[in-house]
Amino acid sequence: MSELYTEVQRLKESYPDWHSAMLPALRLAQEKHGYLSPDALRECADALGTTPAICEAVASFYDMLHLRPIGRHMVEVCTNVSCALVGAQQVLERFEQELGISAGETTPDGEVTLRPIECLGGCGWATIVSVDHHYRTHVQPEDVPEIVQELRSGD
Amino acid sequence: MATELVLADARDRDLTKLAEYEEVAGYTALAKARGMEPQAVIDEVVASELRGRGGAFFPAGRKWAFIPKPDQNPNPHYLVVNADESEPGSFKDNEIMATVPHRFIEGCLITAHAVEARQVFVYIRGEYTGPYEVLVAALEELKGRDDLLSGVTIVLHRGAGAYICGEETALLESLEGKRGQPRTKPPFPAVEGLYRSPTVVNNVETMATVPQIIRVGAAEYAKLGVPDSRGTRVVSISGHVQRPGNYEIENGTSVRSLIYDLGGGITGDRALKAVIPGGSSTVILRYDEIDVGYDFNSLLALKTAMGSAGVVVLDDRCCMVQLGIRISEFYEHESCGKCTPCREGTRWMTQILRRLEAGDAEQHELDLLLDVCDRINGKCLCPLGETAAIAVASYVDKFRGEFQQHVDEGACPFGDSSPLHNVLAPVAMHTHSPVATVPA
Amino acid sequence: MSVQPKGSGQTPSAVRPTVKLTIDGVQVEVPKGTGLVEAALAAGIEIPVFCYEPRLGAPVGACRMCLCEITPGPPKPQAACTLQAADGMEVRTALTSAVAAEAQNATLEFILVNHPLDCPVCDKGGECPLQDLTFRYGPGDTRMTFPKRTFDKPIPISPLIALDRERCILCYRCTRFSEQVAEDGQLVAVNRGSQTQIATFEDEPYRAPFTGNVVELCPVGALTSTTYRFEARPWEIQDVPSVCGLCPVGCNVNVTTREGKVKRILSRNHPEVDQGWLCDKGRFAYRHLNAEDRLRDPLLRVRRRGFEEISWERALDEAEQLLRAAHGRVVTALSGSETVEQAYALAKLLRRGLDSHTAVLPEEISDALDSLRLPLSAIADADAIALLGDAPVVERAPIVELWIKQAKRNGARVVTSIGELGEAANAILVWCGPDGDGGARVAALAESTGARGAFYLPETANTRGVCDAWAAAADAEAANPDPIALLIVSGDEAAANPAVRALAEQAERVLVISMFHGLAGGWADLVLPGTSYLERDGTYVNLEGRVQRLRRTVIPPAPDELVWISRLAERFGVEVSPYPSAVFEEVSAIAFGGILLGAVGELAELPPATDDKGSGQTPSGSDPEPSGLQLIRYRPLFSGPAVERTPELQFQRPLAEVELSRHDATDRRIRNGDEVTVRSNGTSVTLRARISEDLRAGIVRIADEHAGDLQPSVELAT
Ligand SMILES: Cc1cc2nc3c(=O)[nH]c(=O)nc-3n(C[C@H](O)[C@H](O)[C@H](O)COP(=O)(O)O)c2cc1C
Ligand code: SF4
Ligand code: FES
């Protein structure tokens, strides 16, 4: 039996009602498949005991779950008001430049996806950039090349 | 002014460590509470006049008292903690969980005792990897400590990126594995919440305040603050201030002092233009409205609120139409899509605002904007759409001249000198899922 | 004035306390728990709604069309659909409240912001709630000047249903039906906010037994049926009330016809029978009426293999000859889809006129069930339900499955053996499957366990009525003729039945009554064209024992069976009326306590349960312990002559699956979707595994068409 299946069974047991395992299961499936491809959704549905349609309905509601392929790394720049006030747009644009893509796109080598994101809850430490789901605080445009360098050289 | 209860001792010590927390009398309030009858704990919190710190400011003790007693409803009771903090401008729960996790957990355990819940779910915002890891470590440390846990289980449940899941019933739907769309109320969660069982939903800061109330006693706690707004509040200050960050203040401190004393004043020696006082969903304050106490009644008099205590300071370069666009786009993006006025109205608002900003709008469209806001307001299933409408309408209301200027001049008077110019919002790049084609 | 809240699933037996409230100044008294929408109706006032549909579960308050000013309550308009009437409540709708009027206007404006103005080409035009409400409450013009949201349109979400996302107003009726009524989890909302859209998974069709209901639920023209698209406008059509004749439930339907053709079938809510739901077979299989191989003229076998079309006059001569030549050595195979009147007419001719008493009945239904008689709706209120017999309920009597699901949602325990039933105050037994003795077995089990009711699910629509009718014409016992001089095969189910085919081998001559060439050709000496349940007047008796009225919705291409039986009977001096009402009167006097056809009414009542309790004997033999796994082969819902002749239904045919219990799956480490080989006596088939929670350990199920030559005892291997 696949790992995902077994892990999802364990997740289901940690809740009084197995339905609650949906989000954690989708997160796991995404980690395993890179994104929630139709096959990932099918596998998830089988493990949970529901339909792929229900899984897609849930997944497509949440911004952190991806129904389309994404890069190995994810760079998310908060462009909500507090970050925007101190220059988030310039940070985003600098990422576009350094990566050679527009926001919303993935580099052609499949390495990095760049996107703007709604308020990340770090407004006092603006601009917040979430790199692979870890926050970088006080990011200025001039910090961008280094971050990109790190991503490119990292494993 | 700064009086630390929630964040107390966190500057000098690493309170993420259980041992350190115990050194500052950590978990003694829990022991004290466990020595009391559940009802006595509820009474104490009622007497403290603690109000929820998540935004709606509902008295915490009263909410707990709504939970039916086990003999009235045999279903298990649940405590669900709202750690989904996603309101633009707020980042206090982030810091609370990251720096005083044990105080927060202690509050959860006391509350669980008060409402007779054996299971606690902490619904933590999916993006909050840092605080999540801190909580995981804190719970790990507690594993052997059944003297503290006493059989209560705490499950960390991670969200996946949806602001609406901060609304308590949407949160419960999401926790039940569904799309996070709000439920109609009544029934309220206290009667029919998680898995249709009695459920208390409280904010992170509310939880982290509880141990201090039990420790010092309700009477002592209620000495802090002003009528209807007792105790302290962790305020998130951001935007154009010198020293942005979280500050725990006594309720009633003036907004001016938040900006100029704690925040250190406006950056770059510019002039203050406006302040969003309690997160993006609150009515904006003009530069000349800041001599007001940061408390429920004082702000209510100005038709605004502390909300989630996210204070966003804007300097005089900011275009209010652009602010409107960015806020409207946020709500359009985060609208769950369940009820008509919010789903359709927020989208329409953005469209009109964009035309205004571009200088393409005619006079009647300015009135149309207000009318659309008015038609959203008071008609929605949950407050999301309503607050979007109220917030944006307040920008027009308080900066009407500036909006008018856009119409009259056929262009934005600020253009790209405003830091809010041309900011790319996620909603602007939203694409559909591939459209299904079905073979016969 | 008082009303019953719709869809509460409660039998109105207990007198409930009432509450008094005013709606637009009109005082009404309604039972406690009544929703405000119904309470307003009781006052003669309409609160407009889109998303509200009590049959879909708890109200969701999504569309905001029903906003009213309500005191006591917060100082803003409230969604009336989510509230229940309370004492002293004051409700003000758009009629008397400016606030409510403005709110409803606002909702309509928001809905129309993105709704296309294609009413003239929309199938819903003329019967569209959005069109109606816009006309009544809406603004005359639009203030929305931006491009509307656009989608590809319309896209088929199955061969049966087209979805036009631009027209969708996101009331979520369709997805709530899929999720909370049919529980098929196939039709969902994806994305969020204004990007939300209705969808199926990937490019897979909406494939489930009850999909067509979403077309009826959709309050706009977003979901339309491909079979009705552009077929008619509301002012050109006629709706004929009848009942469905494709399974023993007998759902109440309206049959829409235009220019003598059936154009669609809609539900006609009988709250005790079907609650307004239909399965896709009942809704779409009407297409068989115009099948290519439909028989219009009688056929006579000439020489060896050839057939010749003959006139009806000649056909009756031939039939008369066949009957005379048989000298009473006749066996009649009945389908269970004949009307009571047809079966009785045939029985009277054969039994009274020709002393030919032997019939192959579809199944003999035991009258032991009569003392346990309940409406199907009672299932929804049961505390516990035992599903016995091991065949899948949904394949045989689909609506019963919906009632059971509803019961489950209401908290009922559903078990698959009597042993697990335990102490339930209000238990109901349902037998679906082989070895049920026409219901005698389940009746006895109900007696011995003190269950409140029991249902037996026969295989065909009017099994019960046909048996009653055959018995009603009796004047002597059957004596098996040997050899059989003439086999009469009445109807398509009998014609398709392998056992009947086998019997035909032994018969000297065969007369077949059938609608289709494909079923009658090749083995009959004389073929008389049959009619469909949609073309007949008469009655059916459903599995509850409810006598229901069938109406002729269109003229059949051949005379109704009753007409020619009557004429044939004349030749033997047997008096059979060609009028269903007269024949019914005759049967009714013997079998149905003398009720008149007129009294059957549009929404037929269930006769009260009889009080003669059965013998009380416990049925012989407990569930046998089979060695290995016991295979239940079943006839799938989407099969049979009508389905085979409806091209749009082919995608609904059963998948190549084997259903097994969780227990057996875990034992064998089989998971959903695994390929497994099912073996018995040297033959085997390979199928996809599907784990079912409603299946006893030790049982596996496979649809007939995928079961090959498997024997009743099988083994599984991955
Ligand atoms: C759109 C919306 C978003 C919300 N987001 C949050 C949130 O992120 N965190 C939170 O604690 N409360 C949030 N709330 C308030 C909750 O619904 C609820 O009132 C709160 O969690 C109760 O906790 P409290 O009584 O301790 O404040 C939100 C409300 C709305 C309408
Ligand atoms: S398709 Fe029809 S039923 Fe479904 S949500 Fe849209 S309008 Fe409602
Ligand atoms: S009918 Fe009440 S909100 Fe839709």
mmCIF file of N, CA and C in Angstrom, chain C residues 207-237:
data_model
loop_
_atom_site.group_PDB
_atom_site.id
_atom_site.type_symbol
_atom_site.label_atom_id
_atom_site.label_comp_id
_atom_site.label_asym_id
_atom_site.label_seq_id
_atom_site.Cartn_x
_atom_site.Cartn_y
_atom_site.Cartn_z
ATOM 1 N N ARG C 207 -21.849 11.167 -13.501
ATOM 2 C CA ARG C 207 -22.333 9.807 -13.694
ATOM 3 C C ARG C 207 -22.801 9.283 -12.354
ATOM 4 N N ALA C 208 -24.094 9.186 -12.178
ATOM 5 C CA ALA C 208 -24.682 8.742 -10.922
ATOM 6 C C ALA C 208 -26.163 8.490 -11.203
ATOM 7 N N PRO C 209 -26.837 7.775 -10.326
ATOM 8 C CA PRO C 209 -28.208 7.377 -10.667
ATOM 9 C C PRO C 209 -29.227 8.514 -10.740
ATOM 10 N N PHE C 210 -28.943 9.641 -10.082
ATOM 11 C CA PHE C 210 -30.010 10.645 -9.940
ATOM 12 C C PHE C 210 -29.694 12.002 -10.555
ATOM 13 N N THR C 211 -28.809 12.039 -11.518
ATOM 14 C CA THR C 211 -28.277 13.327 -11.964
ATOM 15 C C THR C 211 -29.331 14.291 -12.500
ATOM 16 N N GLY C 212 -30.339 13.743 -13.171
ATOM 17 C CA GLY C 212 -31.307 14.618 -13.842
ATOM 18 C C GLY C 212 -32.046 15.558 -12.915
ATOM 19 N N ASN C 213 -32.101 15.235 -11.631
ATOM 20 C CA ASN C 213 -32.816 16.109 -10.703
ATOM 21 C C ASN C 213 -32.236 17.513 -10.656
ATOM 22 N N VAL C 214 -30.947 17.644 -10.940
ATOM 23 C CA VAL C 214 -30.347 18.973 -10.848
ATOM 24 C C VAL C 214 -30.903 19.899 -11.929
ATOM 25 N N VAL C 215 -31.341 19.311 -13.025
ATOM 26 C CA VAL C 215 -31.930 20.137 -14.076
ATOM 27 C C VAL C 215 -33.222 20.767 -13.569
ATOM 28 N N GLU C 216 -33.994 19.966 -12.847
ATOM 29 C CA GLU C 216 -35.247 20.499 -12.309
ATOM 30 C C GLU C 216 -34.997 21.462 -11.163
ATOM 31 N N LEU C 217 -33.930 21.229 -10.411
ATOM 32 C CA LEU C 217 -33.657 22.088 -9.258
ATOM 33 C C LEU C 217 -33.120 23.451 -9.675
ATOM 34 N N CYS C 218 -32.414 23.488 -10.776
ATOM 35 C CA CYS C 218 -31.773 24.737 -11.187
ATOM 36 C C CYS C 218 -32.839 25.796 -11.469
ATOM 37 N N PRO C 219 -32.767 26.936 -10.767
ATOM 38 C CA PRO C 219 -33.810 27.951 -10.923
ATOM 39 C C PRO C 219 -33.605 28.827 -12.155
ATOM 40 N N VAL C 220 -32.539 28.575 -12.891
ATOM 41 C CA VAL C 220 -32.307 29.324 -14.119
ATOM 42 C C VAL C 220 -31.982 28.326 -15.220
ATOM 43 N N GLY C 221 -31.560 28.815 -16.351
ATOM 44 C CA GLY C 221 -31.277 27.900 -17.453
ATOM 45 C C GLY C 221 -29.825 27.444 -17.502
ATOM 46 N N ALA C 222 -29.198 27.328 -16.325
ATOM 47 C CA ALA C 222 -27.789 26.941 -16.316
ATOM 48 C C ALA C 222 -27.615 25.448 -16.539
ATOM 49 N N LEU C 223 -28.509 24.667 -15.964
ATOM 50 C CA LEU C 223 -28.445 23.226 -16.162
ATOM 51 C C LEU C 223 -29.671 22.820 -16.968
ATOM 52 N N THR C 224 -29.435 22.319 -18.147
ATOM 53 C CA THR C 224 -30.555 21.901 -18.975
ATOM 54 C C THR C 224 -30.288 20.486 -19.457
ATOM 55 N N SER C 225 -31.355 19.813 -19.823
ATOM 56 C CA SER C 225 -31.126 18.444 -20.263
ATOM 57 C C SER C 225 -30.906 18.462 -21.764
ATOM 58 N N THR C 226 -29.922 17.704 -22.188
ATOM 59 C CA THR C 226 -29.580 17.676 -23.612
ATOM 60 C C THR C 226 -30.730 17.112 -24.434
ATOM 61 N N THR C 227 -31.564 16.305 -23.805
ATOM 62 C CA THR C 227 -32.651 15.690 -24.565
ATOM 63 C C THR C 227 -33.824 16.644 -24.747
ATOM 64 N N TYR C 228 -33.845 17.719 -23.970
ATOM 65 C CA TYR C 228 -34.958 18.664 -24.089
ATOM 66 C C TYR C 228 -34.537 19.962 -24.743
ATOM 67 N N ARG C 229 -33.232 20.186 -24.851
ATOM 68 C CA ARG C 229 -32.753 21.461 -25.397
ATOM 69 C C ARG C 229 -33.414 21.776 -26.729
ATOM 70 N N PHE C 230 -33.962 22.948 -26.809
ATOM 71 C CA PHE C 230 -34.568 23.467 -28.040
ATOM 72 C C PHE C 230 -35.692 22.592 -28.578
ATOM 73 N N GLU C 231 -36.296 21.788 -27.712
ATOM 74 C CA GLU C 231 -37.367 20.903 -28.183
ATOM 75 C C GLU C 231 -38.727 21.571 -28.122
ATOM 76 N N ALA C 232 -38.911 22.502 -27.206
ATOM 77 C CA ALA C 232 -40.245 23.086 -27.059
ATOM 78 C C ALA C 232 -40.173 24.359 -26.237
ATOM 79 N N ARG C 233 -41.195 25.187 -26.338
ATOM 80 C CA ARG C 233 -41.347 26.354 -25.488
ATOM 81 C C ARG C 233 -42.522 26.086 -24.561
ATOM 82 N N PRO C 234 -42.469 26.690 -23.390
ATOM 83 C CA PRO C 234 -43.473 26.344 -22.378
ATOM 84 C C PRO C 234 -44.921 26.500 -22.835
ATOM 85 N N TRP C 235 -45.165 27.399 -23.766
ATOM 86 C CA TRP C 235 -46.566 27.591 -24.155
ATOM 87 C C TRP C 235 -47.017 26.602 -25.224
ATOM 88 N N GLU C 236 -46.095 25.740 -25.656
ATOM 89 C CA GLU C 236 -46.483 24.776 -26.684
ATOM 90 C C GLU C 236 -46.687 23.379 -26.102
ATOM 91 N N ILE C 237 -46.491 23.254 -24.822
ATOM 92 C CA ILE C 237 -46.435 21.900 -24.276
ATOM 93 C C ILE C 237 -47.614 21.598 -23.358
#
